[in-house]
C-alpha cells in the first residue's frame, strides 16, 4: 500500500468559483543581489512601495497584508508599523519559501468577501549582507522550528536533506549527475538574459560537476545562491484591477499541500506534495501542465526542479532527468523554466517564492526584456518550503485565459 497521503476533499471544486476573480495588479523587486547597509525591513518596505506604485495605488489604499519572516514569529506587526497601514486583513502564515504563493488563496477569499480591497504580499531579507551571524541565525531557526528526530544529529540542513532526495532519485530512476547539472546550466543561461540576476557568468555542465562538493551528490553549483532582496505583489479584485495602471495578471488556481516537515518523515523521497497542490491548482484553473507557456519553480537545489516538473505533470515520475537533458528547460528548449535565472542564478534571499511570482507577472505582462517569451498567456508558479515540506502551486494567466 502506498504511504502517500490521499485526500478525499475536492478543494478545487470548492475554490473554482474564485477562478480569475482576483488579479495581481502590481509587482516589484528591490535590492536583489547585494544590498549592504540594509536590513530585512528596509528591503521589504522599498519593494512594497515599488509594487504599490506599480499598481497605480498609494500605501493608504492597502488594507490587506500577507507577510512572514524566517527570523521573527510576529513579523506582520512591525511590517504594519513600518508601512504605516491599518489593514482589515492580515496573514502571517509561515511555511517556508512557499509561503508567499500559499498566501494567494486566503487573500482571494478575503477580497471576494469584501473584507479588504487591496492585499500587499511582501518579503525582504538581507541574508547575504546581514551582520547577524550565521550561527546565531541557525540557533534562532532551531528554536522557532524544532525538528526532534533530526536536529540532535546536527545535519547540515537544508543541503543534506536535498542531497538525500537527489541520491534516492538517482538510485531509483537512474538520474545522472550530468542531468542534475543541466538544471543549473539552464538557470544560468536564463540569468544571462536578465540584468537583475546575481550570477551571469557562463556555466557548463563540466563546471557544475567539478565544483566544490557540498553534500554528495551535490556540488556548490547545485545549490541556490545566498543573496539579499525584497519582493512584493499587490492583489485586488479583477474588476478593480482592470481599471488600474498595469495589465492584470489573473490568479486562475492556487493550492497548498503539506505531507511532512522533516525529510526523515517524507513518505517517499522521490514524490513531493506538489503532486497534490499541483493537481488541485490545475483543476481549479481548468487547465493542465501541457497548457502552460512557462514554469517558475522553486529551485533551491537542482533536484527540486526535476522533482517538481514530474510532480506537476510535465513528465512522468522518473523522467525528469531526461526532460531537462540537452537544454530541455534552457532558452529555446521544450519548456521555459525559471526564466529569471531562478534561485540558482538570479536571487535567493532565504525564501524565493515571491520572486517566482514576480517573474511570472513580468513574463505575462510582456515586460521581461531579452528573456521575454513569445507566447506568454499562462504560467504555473510553484513554491517549496522547508526540506521538501510545504508545497504551493499557483496558475496565472492573462485576460485571454478568462
XYZ file of C-alpha atoms in Angstrom:
402
model
C 0.000 0.000 0.000
C 1.253 3.490 -0.860
C 2.305 5.679 2.038
C 1.490 8.810 0.026
C -1.419 10.678 1.674
C -4.665 10.550 -0.258
C -7.089 13.449 0.276
C -10.779 12.845 -0.439
C -11.666 16.540 -0.136
C -12.183 18.206 -3.525
C -10.544 21.552 -2.801
C -10.530 22.519 -6.472
C -14.320 22.239 -6.699
C -14.782 24.393 -3.594
C -12.453 27.106 -4.913
C -13.369 27.014 -8.593
C -15.736 29.966 -8.245
C -12.685 32.090 -7.363
C -11.001 31.386 -10.702
C -9.945 34.674 -12.240
C -11.815 36.735 -9.643
C -8.575 38.233 -8.280
C -5.605 39.655 -10.160
C -2.060 40.707 -9.430
C -2.166 44.449 -10.092
C 1.371 45.403 -9.058
C 4.737 43.696 -8.647
C 8.282 44.801 -7.855
C 11.650 43.724 -6.503
C 14.262 45.762 -4.683
C 17.908 45.308 -3.754
C 18.325 41.884 -5.322
C 21.886 40.583 -5.061
C 23.842 42.636 -2.546
C 22.350 45.496 -0.525
C 24.990 46.482 2.023
C 23.741 48.604 4.903
C 20.135 47.463 4.516
C 18.202 45.145 6.771
C 15.228 42.859 6.125
C 12.658 45.557 6.861
C 14.256 48.188 4.645
C 14.300 45.817 1.675
C 10.689 44.783 2.319
C 9.426 48.358 2.633
C 11.146 49.543 -0.537
C 9.881 46.565 -2.549
C 6.391 47.122 -1.128
C 6.417 50.808 -2.019
C 7.538 49.986 -5.556
C 4.848 47.321 -6.015
C 2.098 49.618 -4.749
C 3.277 52.376 -7.079
C 3.440 49.861 -9.943
C -0.270 49.194 -9.392
C -1.006 52.922 -9.502
C -2.068 52.917 -5.850
C -0.839 54.591 -2.677
C 0.042 52.884 0.592
C -3.202 54.301 2.053
C -5.086 52.085 -0.431
C -3.591 48.932 1.112
C -5.971 47.357 3.624
C -4.695 43.780 3.497
C -1.269 42.351 4.338
C 0.384 38.940 3.927
C 3.997 38.552 5.001
C 6.351 36.368 7.038
C 9.985 36.006 8.042
C 12.345 33.182 8.930
C 13.692 35.065 11.932
C 10.541 36.547 13.501
C 7.341 34.812 14.588
C 5.306 38.068 14.833
C 6.659 39.688 11.674
C 3.392 41.245 10.355
C 3.195 43.632 13.315
C 6.451 45.553 12.749
C 5.752 45.474 8.997
C 2.425 47.228 9.619
C 4.257 49.833 11.707
C 6.897 50.489 9.083
C 4.419 50.676 6.202
C 2.045 52.909 8.149
C -1.045 50.920 7.175
C -4.175 49.812 9.053
C -5.155 46.508 7.446
C -8.500 44.818 7.966
C -6.982 41.540 6.711
C -3.673 40.135 7.999
C -1.990 36.809 7.156
C 1.298 35.901 8.830
C 1.353 32.215 7.866
C 4.929 30.940 7.721
C 5.528 27.619 5.944
C 8.917 28.399 4.434
C 9.692 29.568 0.916
C 6.281 28.572 -0.415
C 4.506 30.947 1.990
C 4.003 33.816 -0.447
C 2.361 31.544 -3.011
C 0.254 29.975 -0.255
C -0.841 33.482 0.766
C -2.764 33.871 -2.503
C -5.877 31.791 -1.837
C -6.728 33.207 1.628
C -6.238 36.712 0.206
C -8.522 35.873 -2.717
C -11.242 34.783 -0.288
C -10.845 37.974 1.769
C -11.044 40.157 -1.332
C -14.059 38.302 -2.689
C -15.825 38.556 0.698
C -15.247 42.309 0.818
C -13.048 42.122 3.917
C -10.445 44.220 2.101
C -9.827 45.853 -1.278
C -6.070 45.595 -1.845
C -3.722 42.997 -0.354
C 0.029 43.521 -0.232
C 2.110 40.309 -0.219
C 5.677 41.252 0.681
C 9.062 39.938 1.780
C 12.558 41.214 2.445
C 15.792 39.608 3.582
C 19.354 40.868 3.877
C 20.616 37.314 4.253
C 23.842 37.974 2.350
C 24.789 41.297 3.938
C 23.303 40.840 7.418
C 25.566 41.466 10.386
C 23.507 38.935 12.350
C 25.832 35.923 12.466
C 25.131 32.651 10.718
C 25.481 30.651 13.936
C 23.045 32.961 15.712
C 20.608 32.721 12.808
C 20.773 28.926 12.773
C 20.207 28.839 16.532
C 17.162 31.097 16.137
C 15.754 28.868 13.421
C 16.208 25.742 15.540
C 14.332 27.453 18.369
C 11.465 28.620 16.127
C 11.323 25.388 14.109
C 12.398 22.391 16.210
C 12.871 19.076 14.381
C 13.210 16.493 17.167
C 14.132 13.497 15.018
C 16.919 15.190 13.065
C 18.412 18.148 14.938
C 20.023 16.022 17.699
C 22.292 14.552 14.987
C 23.254 18.054 13.747
C 22.704 17.564 9.995
C 23.836 20.415 7.762
C 20.353 21.465 6.772
C 18.908 22.101 4.332
C 21.542 20.820 1.893
C 21.873 17.322 3.361
C 18.135 16.761 3.065
C 18.056 17.669 -0.619
C 21.185 15.619 -1.263
C 19.358 12.649 0.229
C 16.425 13.164 -2.150
C 18.793 13.552 -5.098
C 20.659 10.355 -4.211
C 17.398 8.425 -3.933
C 16.147 9.733 -7.294
C 19.433 8.715 -8.911
C 19.227 5.256 -7.340
C 15.596 4.627 -8.192
C 15.382 6.103 -11.689
C 18.939 6.253 -12.994
C 19.039 10.046 -12.949
C 22.605 11.183 -13.566
C 24.795 13.898 -12.119
C 25.004 15.442 -15.580
C 21.210 15.691 -15.711
C 21.167 17.492 -12.364
C 23.846 19.809 -13.732
C 21.612 20.577 -16.728
C 19.243 22.352 -14.322
C 21.978 24.689 -13.087
C 23.280 25.346 -16.604
C 19.782 26.167 -17.893
C 19.182 28.559 -14.995
C 22.447 30.328 -15.743
C 21.563 30.633 -19.440
C 18.322 32.397 -18.477
C 20.171 34.558 -15.943
C 22.490 35.788 -18.665
C 19.424 37.410 -20.273
C 18.408 39.088 -17.000
C 20.266 42.220 -15.859
C 18.878 41.735 -12.335
C 20.429 38.264 -11.934
C 23.241 37.979 -9.391
C 25.325 35.389 -11.291
C 25.599 35.833 -15.055
C 28.953 34.265 -15.934
C 28.855 31.333 -18.393
C 28.420 27.927 -16.775
C 28.959 24.467 -18.254
C 27.938 21.005 -17.137
C 31.584 20.113 -16.556
C 31.994 23.146 -14.313
C 28.978 22.151 -12.237
C 30.321 18.615 -11.828
C 33.826 19.828 -10.938
C 32.660 22.475 -8.453
C 33.306 22.218 -4.717
C 31.397 19.280 -3.194
C 28.829 20.251 -0.565
C 26.815 17.099 0.201
C 27.054 14.091 -2.089
C 25.897 14.089 -4.847
C 25.524 17.912 -4.862
C 28.242 20.490 -5.517
C 28.063 24.185 -4.744
C 26.660 24.875 -8.224
C 23.742 22.542 -7.468
C 22.834 24.836 -4.572
C 20.928 28.104 -4.556
C 22.504 31.494 -4.048
C 22.677 33.425 -0.796
C 21.636 36.992 -1.690
C 19.795 39.996 -0.371
C 16.496 41.076 -1.856
C 12.946 42.254 -1.413
C 9.842 41.443 -3.417
C 6.164 42.335 -3.316
C 2.910 41.980 -5.226
C -0.471 43.697 -4.878
C -3.727 41.756 -5.226
C -7.114 43.293 -5.973
C -10.427 42.035 -7.269
C -10.254 41.527 -11.011
C -12.894 44.138 -11.782
C -10.821 46.771 -9.977
C -7.510 45.611 -11.443
C -8.775 46.245 -14.967
C -9.006 49.964 -14.142
C -5.526 50.236 -12.589
C -2.165 51.161 -14.079
C -0.782 47.793 -15.210
C -2.192 44.865 -17.249
C -3.819 42.486 -14.735
C -2.393 39.014 -14.207
C -5.234 36.762 -13.114
C -4.976 34.054 -10.454
C -6.660 31.066 -12.062
C -5.776 28.444 -9.467
C -3.938 28.015 -6.166
C -3.463 25.183 -3.707
C -1.104 24.172 -0.911
C -0.231 20.724 0.406
C 1.984 19.506 3.240
C 2.795 15.856 3.926
C 5.775 16.227 6.261
C 8.134 18.681 7.934
C 11.320 16.674 8.331
C 12.913 14.896 5.396
C 13.089 11.761 7.558
C 9.270 11.755 7.740
C 8.751 12.126 3.999
C 6.617 9.215 2.734
C 8.671 8.811 -0.464
C 11.841 10.801 -1.155
C 11.012 10.961 -4.876
C 7.432 12.259 -4.601
C 6.583 15.612 -3.047
C 3.222 17.051 -2.058
C 3.482 19.169 -5.225
C 1.674 16.187 -6.767
C -1.339 17.236 -4.682
C -1.038 21.031 -4.752
C -0.360 20.996 -8.489
C -3.314 18.768 -9.301
C -5.654 20.922 -7.211
C -4.381 24.218 -8.642
C -4.666 22.972 -12.224
C -8.159 21.598 -11.553
C -9.260 24.950 -10.106
C -7.884 26.669 -13.206
C -9.424 24.137 -15.582
C -6.012 23.687 -17.207
C -3.175 21.162 -17.302
C 0.599 21.248 -17.369
C 0.528 20.935 -21.157
C -1.345 24.249 -21.335
C 1.427 26.201 -19.591
C 3.686 28.567 -21.514
C 6.216 28.576 -18.680
C 7.024 27.146 -15.258
C 8.551 29.230 -12.485
C 9.524 26.704 -9.813
C 11.439 26.920 -6.553
C 14.928 25.674 -7.440
C 16.730 25.805 -4.108
C 18.709 22.800 -5.396
C 18.902 21.196 -8.818
C 16.927 18.149 -7.694
C 13.963 20.416 -6.874
C 13.350 21.337 -10.490
C 13.389 17.704 -11.608
C 11.044 16.614 -8.808
C 8.580 19.447 -9.403
C 8.466 19.015 -13.179
C 7.487 15.400 -12.534
C 5.022 16.080 -9.728
C 3.325 18.940 -11.591
C 2.726 16.698 -14.592
C 5.185 17.941 -17.207
C 6.658 14.440 -17.431
C 6.186 11.072 -15.762
C 7.781 10.208 -12.435
C 11.398 9.253 -13.001
C 11.620 11.028 -16.369
C 12.623 14.453 -15.065
C 16.298 13.895 -15.805
C 15.592 13.089 -19.439
C 13.164 16.031 -19.640
C 15.844 18.594 -18.713
C 18.641 16.909 -20.677
C 20.035 18.581 -23.790
C 18.888 22.054 -22.811
C 15.281 20.958 -22.357
C 14.479 23.795 -19.945
C 17.073 26.311 -21.186
C 16.269 29.128 -23.639
C 14.940 27.507 -26.800
C 14.121 24.240 -25.011
C 10.860 22.323 -24.785
C 9.684 24.270 -21.705
C 10.717 27.673 -20.375
C 11.631 27.137 -16.718
C 12.789 29.828 -14.270
C 13.243 32.465 -16.916
C 14.812 34.955 -14.475
C 17.608 32.515 -13.576
C 15.811 31.145 -10.534
C 17.242 30.708 -7.089
C 20.280 29.057 -8.613
C 21.485 32.109 -10.548
C 19.173 35.121 -10.051
C 18.172 35.715 -6.434
C 17.639 33.721 -3.253
C 17.440 35.732 -0.022
C 16.388 32.908 2.283
C 12.945 32.362 0.726
C 12.365 32.515 -3.029
C 8.612 32.062 -3.631
C 7.716 35.740 -4.079
C 10.376 36.141 -6.775
C 8.943 33.244 -8.800
C 5.569 35.014 -8.727
C 7.107 38.318 -9.807
C 8.941 36.717 -12.733
C 5.698 35.128 -13.929
C 3.964 38.505 -13.718
C 6.706 40.161 -15.755
C 6.528 37.473 -18.412
C 2.730 37.513 -18.628
C 2.777 41.296 -18.955
C 5.390 41.073 -21.719
C 7.920 43.052 -19.662
C 10.802 40.580 -19.396
C 13.170 42.217 -21.873
C 15.727 39.969 -23.566
C 14.303 36.861 -21.893
C 10.688 37.596 -22.885
C 8.827 34.569 -24.206
C 6.987 34.882 -27.498
C 3.959 33.032 -26.112
C 3.080 34.221 -22.631
C -0.552 33.706 -21.682
C -0.227 31.070 -18.946
C 2.222 30.290 -16.172
C 2.498 27.828 -13.335
C 4.359 29.072 -10.275
C 5.455 26.588 -7.657
C 6.878 27.186 -4.195
C 8.681 24.858 -1.824
C 9.286 25.295 1.901
C 11.473 23.578 4.461
C 13.081 20.356 3.276
C 10.629 19.315 0.546
C 7.985 20.002 3.201
C 5.383 22.587 2.153
C 4.367 22.860 -1.485
C 2.186 25.565 -3.015
C 1.173 25.927 -6.662
C -0.421 28.848 -8.495
C -1.713 29.021 -12.060
C -1.675 32.510 -13.539
C -2.990 33.847 -16.819
C -3.628 36.908 -18.949
C -7.058 38.223 -19.950
C -7.044 35.776 -22.865
C -7.358 32.861 -20.418
C -10.559 34.033 -18.729
